[in-house]
Amino acid sequence: MMADFDREHGLTLQQDYFGDPSAWKGLVELLEDTFSIDVSIQDRFGGPDPTSMPFGYFDPDGRCVANFTAFSMPLIVNGKPVKAAGYQSGAVRTEWRERGLYRDLMQRAFAQTAAEGYELDLLLTDKPALYERYGFRTLPQHLFVAKMPKLQQAASTARQLSLEAPNDLRLIKSLLQNRQPVSNQFAVARQMEMFLLNASFNSAIRLTALGDEAIIAWTFDGATFWLLDIAATAIPSLATILSALDVEPERIEICFSPDRLECEVSSEPYEGYTVLMARGKAADDITGPLMLSPMAEF
Ligand SMILES: CC(C)(COP(=O)(O)OP(=O)(O)OC[C@H]1O[C@@H](n2cnc3c(N)ncnc32)[C@H](O)[C@@H]1OP(=O)(O)O)[C@@H](O)C(=O)NCCC(=O)NCCS
C-alpha cells in the first residue's frame, strides 16, 4: 500500500507534468535549490526529454516539494539493443524529508517502468545505500588510457561548433538522432537532451564537427586530451580524430568503452563523485570494464 500523502499532508501528486509550465518551473526550482543546477537551460534546446516520466508532490502554493523522474535511455550492450530506463532529478525539500516521500515516488516510478517492460534500470548517485535495498548494484567504471596513434593527413576539416548558433545546434541534434552507438560494448543508443545539457553546463567541453558526419566532444588542458563522446553516423578512429583536431597530447583518456576506435588502450578504475548503478534482467550481461560517456550522464 502506498502512503496517502495527498490526504495526510495536503500535497498533490502529479505525474507526466512537464507539459504544465508552472509545474515544470516548480521542478526547475526544486533542482536549483537542491543541486544548484539550472535545468531550464533545456528550454532553449527544445525542452526536457519527451520520454520523461516525472513523479512529483506539490504543495498548495504549487511548489514542487519532492520529485523522482524516470526516462527512456535505450542502450547497446554487447552489440544488442537493451530497453533501459534512467532515473534522475531525485530530490525532496529539506523540510519534507524523512517522511517517506522519496520512497513513495521511487516505488511509483519503478512500478511504471516495470509495467512498461524496461529490462534494465540505471542511475547515478552519491548515496548507493539508498538504492541497494531496491536491488541496484554498483557497476564499476573505468577510464581508458590510449596509446598515441600514428597521425595521418587530416581527411576532413574540423570546425568548432557553438550551441548558440542555430545551424550548429541543428547539426548536433541531427547527428544525435542519427548516431551510431559510440561503443558496441556499452553505450547509449539515443540520448539528445542530456548531451546538450551537459555540453552547456561545462564550458570546457568542445564540440567539433568533422565534416557533416561526426561531432567530437572533447577537452584538452595542454597535456591531457579527454575524449568524451562521438555523435556520428560512422565512428572515426582515434587516429582520424586526433589528426583532424590537430592535437598531440601527452596523455589520452577515453571516457567511454573504446572498442570502435581502432586504438590500443589500458583501463584504469574511475573514481567519480557519483557511482553508476544498475538492476534488472539485462544487468548481468554488462561485463568488462566500461564507462558511461560523461555526455550521457544524467
Ligand atoms: C535523499 C533524499 C531524496 C531522501 O528523501 P526523503 O524523502 O527524506 O527519503 P524517505 O523518507 O522517503 O526515505 C526513503 C528511504 O531512503 C533512506 N535514506 C534517506 N536518505 C538516505 C541517505 N542519505 N542514504 C541512505 N539512505 C537514505 C531512508 O532511510 C528510507 O529507507 P527505508 O525505505 O528503508 O525506510 C533527500 O534527502 C534529498 O533530497 N537529498 C538531497 C538530494 C539527493 O541526494 N538526492 C538523491 C540523489 S541520487
PDB file of N, CA, C and O in Angstrom, residues 187-235:
ATOM      1  N   ALA A 187      26.903   1.562 -24.539  1.00  0.00           N
ATOM      2  CA  ALA A 187      26.711   2.962 -24.943  1.00  0.00           C
ATOM      3  C   ALA A 187      25.226   3.264 -25.039  1.00  0.00           C
ATOM      4  O   ALA A 187      24.408   2.353 -25.197  1.00  0.00           O
ATOM      5  N   VAL A 188      24.885   4.544 -24.946  1.00  0.00           N
ATOM      6  CA  VAL A 188      23.503   4.911 -25.212  1.00  0.00           C
ATOM      7  C   VAL A 188      23.266   4.819 -26.717  1.00  0.00           C
ATOM      8  O   VAL A 188      24.144   5.143 -27.518  1.00  0.00           O
ATOM      9  N   ALA A 189      22.072   4.341 -27.077  1.00  0.00           N
ATOM     10  CA  ALA A 189      21.723   4.265 -28.492  1.00  0.00           C
ATOM     11  C   ALA A 189      21.124   5.600 -28.944  1.00  0.00           C
ATOM     12  O   ALA A 189      21.336   6.034 -30.065  1.00  0.00           O
ATOM     13  N   ARG A 190      20.373   6.222 -28.080  1.00  0.00           N
ATOM     14  CA  ARG A 190      19.797   7.525 -28.409  1.00  0.00           C
ATOM     15  C   ARG A 190      19.620   8.323 -27.128  1.00  0.00           C
ATOM     16  O   ARG A 190      19.008   7.851 -26.178  1.00  0.00           O
ATOM     17  N   GLN A 191      20.194   9.490 -27.100  1.00  0.00           N
ATOM     18  CA  GLN A 191      20.016  10.387 -25.963  1.00  0.00           C
ATOM     19  C   GLN A 191      20.440  11.766 -26.430  1.00  0.00           C
ATOM     20  O   GLN A 191      21.570  11.971 -26.813  1.00  0.00           O
ATOM     21  N   MET A 192      19.523  12.693 -26.475  1.00  0.00           N
ATOM     22  CA  MET A 192      19.846  14.005 -27.002  1.00  0.00           C
ATOM     23  C   MET A 192      19.900  15.060 -25.905  1.00  0.00           C
ATOM     24  O   MET A 192      20.837  15.844 -25.809  1.00  0.00           O
ATOM     25  N   GLU A 193      18.882  15.062 -25.044  1.00  0.00           N
ATOM     26  CA  GLU A 193      18.714  16.170 -24.099  1.00  0.00           C
ATOM     27  C   GLU A 193      19.869  16.258 -23.099  1.00  0.00           C
ATOM     28  O   GLU A 193      20.346  17.347 -22.788  1.00  0.00           O
ATOM     29  N   MET A 194      20.348  15.105 -22.590  1.00  0.00           N
ATOM     30  CA  MET A 194      21.430  15.160 -21.609  1.00  0.00           C
ATOM     31  C   MET A 194      22.738  15.595 -22.258  1.00  0.00           C
ATOM     32  O   MET A 194      23.530  16.317 -21.662  1.00  0.00           O
ATOM     33  N   PHE A 195      22.971  15.181 -23.501  1.00  0.00           N
ATOM     34  CA  PHE A 195      24.178  15.607 -24.217  1.00  0.00           C
ATOM     35  C   PHE A 195      24.202  17.138 -24.304  1.00  0.00           C
ATOM     36  O   PHE A 195      25.213  17.780 -23.984  1.00  0.00           O
ATOM     37  N   LEU A 196      23.071  17.723 -24.694  1.00  0.00           N
ATOM     38  CA  LEU A 196      23.014  19.190 -24.853  1.00  0.00           C
ATOM     39  C   LEU A 196      23.149  19.888 -23.505  1.00  0.00           C
ATOM     40  O   LEU A 196      23.853  20.893 -23.375  1.00  0.00           O
ATOM     41  N   LEU A 197      22.493  19.331 -22.493  1.00  0.00           N
ATOM     42  CA  LEU A 197      22.558  19.946 -21.160  1.00  0.00           C
ATOM     43  C   LEU A 197      23.988  19.845 -20.596  1.00  0.00           C
ATOM     44  O   LEU A 197      24.531  20.834 -20.091  1.00  0.00           O
ATOM     45  N   ASN A 198      24.603  18.671 -20.721  1.00  0.00           N
ATOM     46  CA  ASN A 198      25.973  18.502 -20.212  1.00  0.00           C
ATOM     47  C   ASN A 198      26.947  19.423 -20.940  1.00  0.00           C
ATOM     48  O   ASN A 198      27.853  19.989 -20.334  1.00  0.00           O
ATOM     49  N   ALA A 199      26.737  19.575 -22.249  1.00  0.00           N
ATOM     50  CA  ALA A 199      27.619  20.467 -23.022  1.00  0.00           C
ATOM     51  C   ALA A 199      27.456  21.910 -22.555  1.00  0.00           C
ATOM     52  O   ALA A 199      28.430  22.654 -22.469  1.00  0.00           O
ATOM     53  N   SER A 200      26.229  22.302 -22.232  1.00  0.00           N
ATOM     54  CA  SER A 200      26.051  23.705 -21.849  1.00  0.00           C
ATOM     55  C   SER A 200      26.441  23.953 -20.382  1.00  0.00           C
ATOM     56  O   SER A 200      26.784  25.063 -20.024  1.00  0.00           O
ATOM     57  N   PHE A 201      26.426  22.894 -19.549  1.00  0.00           N
ATOM     58  CA  PHE A 201      26.843  23.059 -18.150  1.00  0.00           C
ATOM     59  C   PHE A 201      28.350  23.279 -18.029  1.00  0.00           C
ATOM     60  O   PHE A 201      28.806  23.896 -17.081  1.00  0.00           O
ATOM     61  N   ASN A 202      29.122  22.724 -18.945  1.00  0.00           N
ATOM     62  CA  ASN A 202      30.585  22.737 -18.792  1.00  0.00           C
ATOM     63  C   ASN A 202      31.229  23.436 -19.983  1.00  0.00           C
ATOM     64  O   ASN A 202      31.327  22.878 -21.075  1.00  0.00           O
ATOM     65  N   SER A 203      31.700  24.667 -19.754  1.00  0.00           N
ATOM     66  CA  SER A 203      32.219  25.467 -20.869  1.00  0.00           C
ATOM     67  C   SER A 203      33.572  24.948 -21.366  1.00  0.00           C
ATOM     68  O   SER A 203      34.042  25.364 -22.423  1.00  0.00           O
ATOM     69  N   ALA A 204      34.193  24.017 -20.628  1.00  0.00           N
ATOM     70  CA  ALA A 204      35.469  23.453 -21.103  1.00  0.00           C
ATOM     71  C   ALA A 204      35.241  22.420 -22.213  1.00  0.00           C
ATOM     72  O   ALA A 204      36.181  22.074 -22.934  1.00  0.00           O
ATOM     73  N   ILE A 205      33.998  21.949 -22.347  1.00  0.00           N
ATOM     74  CA  ILE A 205      33.735  20.913 -23.354  1.00  0.00           C
ATOM     75  C   ILE A 205      33.682  21.544 -24.742  1.00  0.00           C
ATOM     76  O   ILE A 205      32.943  22.503 -24.968  1.00  0.00           O
ATOM     77  N   ARG A 206      34.485  20.999 -25.644  1.00  0.00           N
ATOM     78  CA  ARG A 206      34.459  21.486 -27.017  1.00  0.00           C
ATOM     79  C   ARG A 206      33.694  20.498 -27.881  1.00  0.00           C
ATOM     80  O   ARG A 206      33.842  19.282 -27.733  1.00  0.00           O
ATOM     81  N   LEU A 207      32.886  21.046 -28.766  1.00  0.00           N
ATOM     82  CA  LEU A 207      32.165  20.227 -29.736  1.00  0.00           C
ATOM     83  C   LEU A 207      32.727  20.591 -31.098  1.00  0.00           C
ATOM     84  O   LEU A 207      32.625  21.740 -31.535  1.00  0.00           O
ATOM     85  N   THR A 208      33.340  19.628 -31.749  1.00  0.00           N
ATOM     86  CA  THR A 208      33.988  19.899 -33.036  1.00  0.00           C
ATOM     87  C   THR A 208      33.418  18.974 -34.092  1.00  0.00           C
ATOM     88  O   THR A 208      33.359  17.744 -33.883  1.00  0.00           O
ATOM     89  N   ALA A 209      32.985  19.575 -35.208  1.00  0.00           N
ATOM     90  CA  ALA A 209      32.449  18.764 -36.307  1.00  0.00           C
ATOM     91  C   ALA A 209      33.585  18.357 -37.226  1.00  0.00           C
ATOM     92  O   ALA A 209      34.449  19.169 -37.565  1.00  0.00           O
ATOM     93  N   LEU A 210      33.600  17.069 -37.607  1.00  0.00           N
ATOM     94  CA  LEU A 210      34.496  16.606 -38.670  1.00  0.00           C
ATOM     95  C   LEU A 210      33.596  16.419 -39.890  1.00  0.00           C
ATOM     96  O   LEU A 210      32.797  15.489 -39.927  1.00  0.00           O
ATOM     97  N   GLY A 211      33.695  17.329 -40.837  1.00  0.00           N
ATOM     98  CA  GLY A 211      32.748  17.313 -41.947  1.00  0.00           C
ATOM     99  C   GLY A 211      31.344  17.485 -41.394  1.00  0.00           C
ATOM    100  O   GLY A 211      31.148  18.167 -40.382  1.00  0.00           O
ATOM    101  N   ASP A 212      30.360  16.827 -42.038  1.00  0.00           N
ATOM    102  CA  ASP A 212      28.987  16.879 -41.523  1.00  0.00           C
ATOM    103  C   ASP A 212      28.573  15.535 -40.946  1.00  0.00           C
ATOM    104  O   ASP A 212      27.398  15.290 -40.700  1.00  0.00           O
ATOM    105  N   GLU A 213      29.562  14.643 -40.733  1.00  0.00           N
ATOM    106  CA  GLU A 213      29.224  13.265 -40.341  1.00  0.00           C
ATOM    107  C   GLU A 213      29.520  12.944 -38.887  1.00  0.00           C
ATOM    108  O   GLU A 213      29.037  11.941 -38.373  1.00  0.00           O
ATOM    109  N   ALA A 214      30.351  13.774 -38.242  1.00  0.00           N
ATOM    110  CA  ALA A 214      30.768  13.400 -36.880  1.00  0.00           C
ATOM    111  C   ALA A 214      30.960  14.645 -36.023  1.00  0.00           C
ATOM    112  O   ALA A 214      31.462  15.665 -36.501  1.00  0.00           O
ATOM    113  N   ILE A 215      30.542  14.529 -34.776  1.00  0.00           N
ATOM    114  CA  ILE A 215      30.837  15.580 -33.800  1.00  0.00           C
ATOM    115  C   ILE A 215      31.622  14.941 -32.663  1.00  0.00           C
ATOM    116  O   ILE A 215      31.206  13.921 -32.094  1.00  0.00           O
ATOM    117  N   ILE A 216      32.764  15.560 -32.359  1.00  0.00           N
ATOM    118  CA  ILE A 216      33.619  15.049 -31.298  1.00  0.00           C
ATOM    119  C   ILE A 216      33.410  15.944 -30.076  1.00  0.00           C
ATOM    120  O   ILE A 216      33.509  17.169 -30.179  1.00  0.00           O
ATOM    121  N   ALA A 217      33.102  15.347 -28.929  1.00  0.00           N
ATOM    122  CA  ALA A 217      33.030  16.089 -27.664  1.00  0.00           C
ATOM    123  C   ALA A 217      34.314  15.798 -26.906  1.00  0.00           C
ATOM    124  O   ALA A 217      34.628  14.621 -26.654  1.00  0.00           O
ATOM    125  N   TRP A 218      35.064  16.845 -26.578  1.00  0.00           N
ATOM    126  CA  TRP A 218      36.396  16.634 -26.004  1.00  0.00           C
ATOM    127  C   TRP A 218      36.830  17.814 -25.167  1.00  0.00           C
ATOM    128  O   TRP A 218      36.237  18.907 -25.253  1.00  0.00           O
ATOM    129  N   THR A 219      37.855  17.581 -24.332  1.00  0.00           N
ATOM    130  CA  THR A 219      38.525  18.677 -23.635  1.00  0.00           C
ATOM    131  C   THR A 219      40.023  18.386 -23.665  1.00  0.00           C
ATOM    132  O   THR A 219      40.443  17.232 -23.843  1.00  0.00           O
ATOM    133  N   PHE A 220      40.804  19.445 -23.502  1.00  0.00           N
ATOM    134  CA  PHE A 220      42.262  19.326 -23.597  1.00  0.00           C
ATOM    135  C   PHE A 220      42.853  20.404 -22.701  1.00  0.00           C
ATOM    136  O   PHE A 220      42.454  21.565 -22.796  1.00  0.00           O
ATOM    137  N   ASP A 221      43.769  20.001 -21.796  1.00  0.00           N
ATOM    138  CA  ASP A 221      44.349  21.023 -20.910  1.00  0.00           C
ATOM    139  C   ASP A 221      45.778  21.369 -21.315  1.00  0.00           C
ATOM    140  O   ASP A 221      46.526  21.948 -20.528  1.00  0.00           O
ATOM    141  N   GLY A 222      46.152  21.006 -22.528  1.00  0.00           N
ATOM    142  CA  GLY A 222      47.506  21.280 -22.992  1.00  0.00           C
ATOM    143  C   GLY A 222      48.389  20.052 -22.858  1.00  0.00           C
ATOM    144  O   GLY A 222      49.381  19.910 -23.574  1.00  0.00           O
ATOM    145  N   ALA A 223      48.018  19.137 -21.958  1.00  0.00           N
ATOM    146  CA  ALA A 223      48.794  17.901 -21.781  1.00  0.00           C
ATOM    147  C   ALA A 223      47.894  16.681 -21.973  1.00  0.00           C
ATOM    148  O   ALA A 223      48.176  15.794 -22.769  1.00  0.00           O
ATOM    149  N   THR A 224      46.783  16.656 -21.245  1.00  0.00           N
ATOM    150  CA  THR A 224      45.871  15.509 -21.353  1.00  0.00           C
ATOM    151  C   THR A 224      44.681  15.853 -22.247  1.00  0.00           C
ATOM    152  O   THR A 224      44.103  16.942 -22.141  1.00  0.00           O
ATOM    153  N   PHE A 225      44.359  14.904 -23.100  1.00  0.00           N
ATOM    154  CA  PHE A 225      43.209  15.014 -24.001  1.00  0.00           C
ATOM    155  C   PHE A 225      42.152  14.041 -23.492  1.00  0.00           C
ATOM    156  O   PHE A 225      42.442  12.861 -23.278  1.00  0.00           O
ATOM    157  N   TRP A 226      40.950  14.537 -23.263  1.00  0.00           N
ATOM    158  CA  TRP A 226      39.844  13.668 -22.843  1.00  0.00           C
ATOM    159  C   TRP A 226      38.846  13.562 -23.993  1.00  0.00           C
ATOM    160  O   TRP A 226      38.295  14.591 -24.435  1.00  0.00           O
ATOM    161  N   LEU A 227      38.649  12.354 -24.456  1.00  0.00           N
ATOM    162  CA  LEU A 227      37.639  12.120 -25.486  1.00  0.00           C
ATOM    163  C   LEU A 227      36.357  11.722 -24.757  1.00  0.00           C
ATOM    164  O   LEU A 227      36.299  10.680 -24.094  1.00  0.00           O
ATOM    165  N   LEU A 228      35.333  12.577 -24.852  1.00  0.00           N
ATOM    166  CA  LEU A 228      34.126  12.404 -24.035  1.00  0.00           C
ATOM    167  C   LEU A 228      33.024  11.631 -24.751  1.00  0.00           C
ATOM    168  O   LEU A 228      32.279  10.881 -24.131  1.00  0.00           O
ATOM    169  N   ASP A 229      32.907  11.865 -26.070  1.00  0.00           N
ATOM    170  CA  ASP A 229      31.824  11.212 -26.815  1.00  0.00           C
ATOM    171  C   ASP A 229      31.991  11.523 -28.290  1.00  0.00           C
ATOM    172  O   ASP A 229      32.720  12.458 -28.662  1.00  0.00           O
ATOM    173  N   ILE A 230      31.319  10.746 -29.108  1.00  0.00           N
ATOM    174  CA  ILE A 230      31.300  10.994 -30.554  1.00  0.00           C
ATOM    175  C   ILE A 230      29.866  10.783 -31.023  1.00  0.00           C
ATOM    176  O   ILE A 230      29.291   9.711 -30.805  1.00  0.00           O
ATOM    177  N   ALA A 231      29.288  11.825 -31.616  1.00  0.00           N
ATOM    178  CA  ALA A 231      27.958  11.677 -32.217  1.00  0.00           C
ATOM    179  C   ALA A 231      28.182  11.628 -33.717  1.00  0.00           C
ATOM    180  O   ALA A 231      28.517  12.636 -34.334  1.00  0.00           O
ATOM    181  N   ALA A 232      28.054  10.438 -34.296  1.00  0.00           N
ATOM    182  CA  ALA A 232      28.457  10.287 -35.694  1.00  0.00           C
ATOM    183  C   ALA A 232      27.663   9.190 -36.389  1.00  0.00           C
ATOM    184  O   ALA A 232      27.233   8.229 -35.753  1.00  0.00           O
ATOM    185  N   THR A 233      27.526   9.326 -37.699  1.00  0.00           N
ATOM    186  CA  THR A 233      26.868   8.283 -38.485  1.00  0.00           C
ATOM    187  C   THR A 233      27.843   7.127 -38.761  1.00  0.00           C
ATOM    188  O   THR A 233      27.421   6.020 -39.064  1.00  0.00           O
ATOM    189  N   ALA A 234      29.158   7.409 -38.682  1.00  0.00           N
ATOM    190  CA  ALA A 234      30.176   6.343 -38.732  1.00  0.00           C
ATOM    191  C   ALA A 234      31.268   6.768 -37.754  1.00  0.00           C
ATOM    192  O   ALA A 234      31.748   7.899 -37.827  1.00  0.00           O
ATOM    193  N   ILE A 235      31.635   5.874 -36.840  1.00  0.00           N
ATOM    194  CA  ILE A 235      32.584   6.263 -35.778  1.00  0.00           C
ATOM    195  C   ILE A 235      34.013   6.321 -36.348  1.00  0.00           C
ATOM    196  O   ILE A 235      34.523   5.309 -36.841  1.00  0.00           O
TER     197      ILE A 235
END
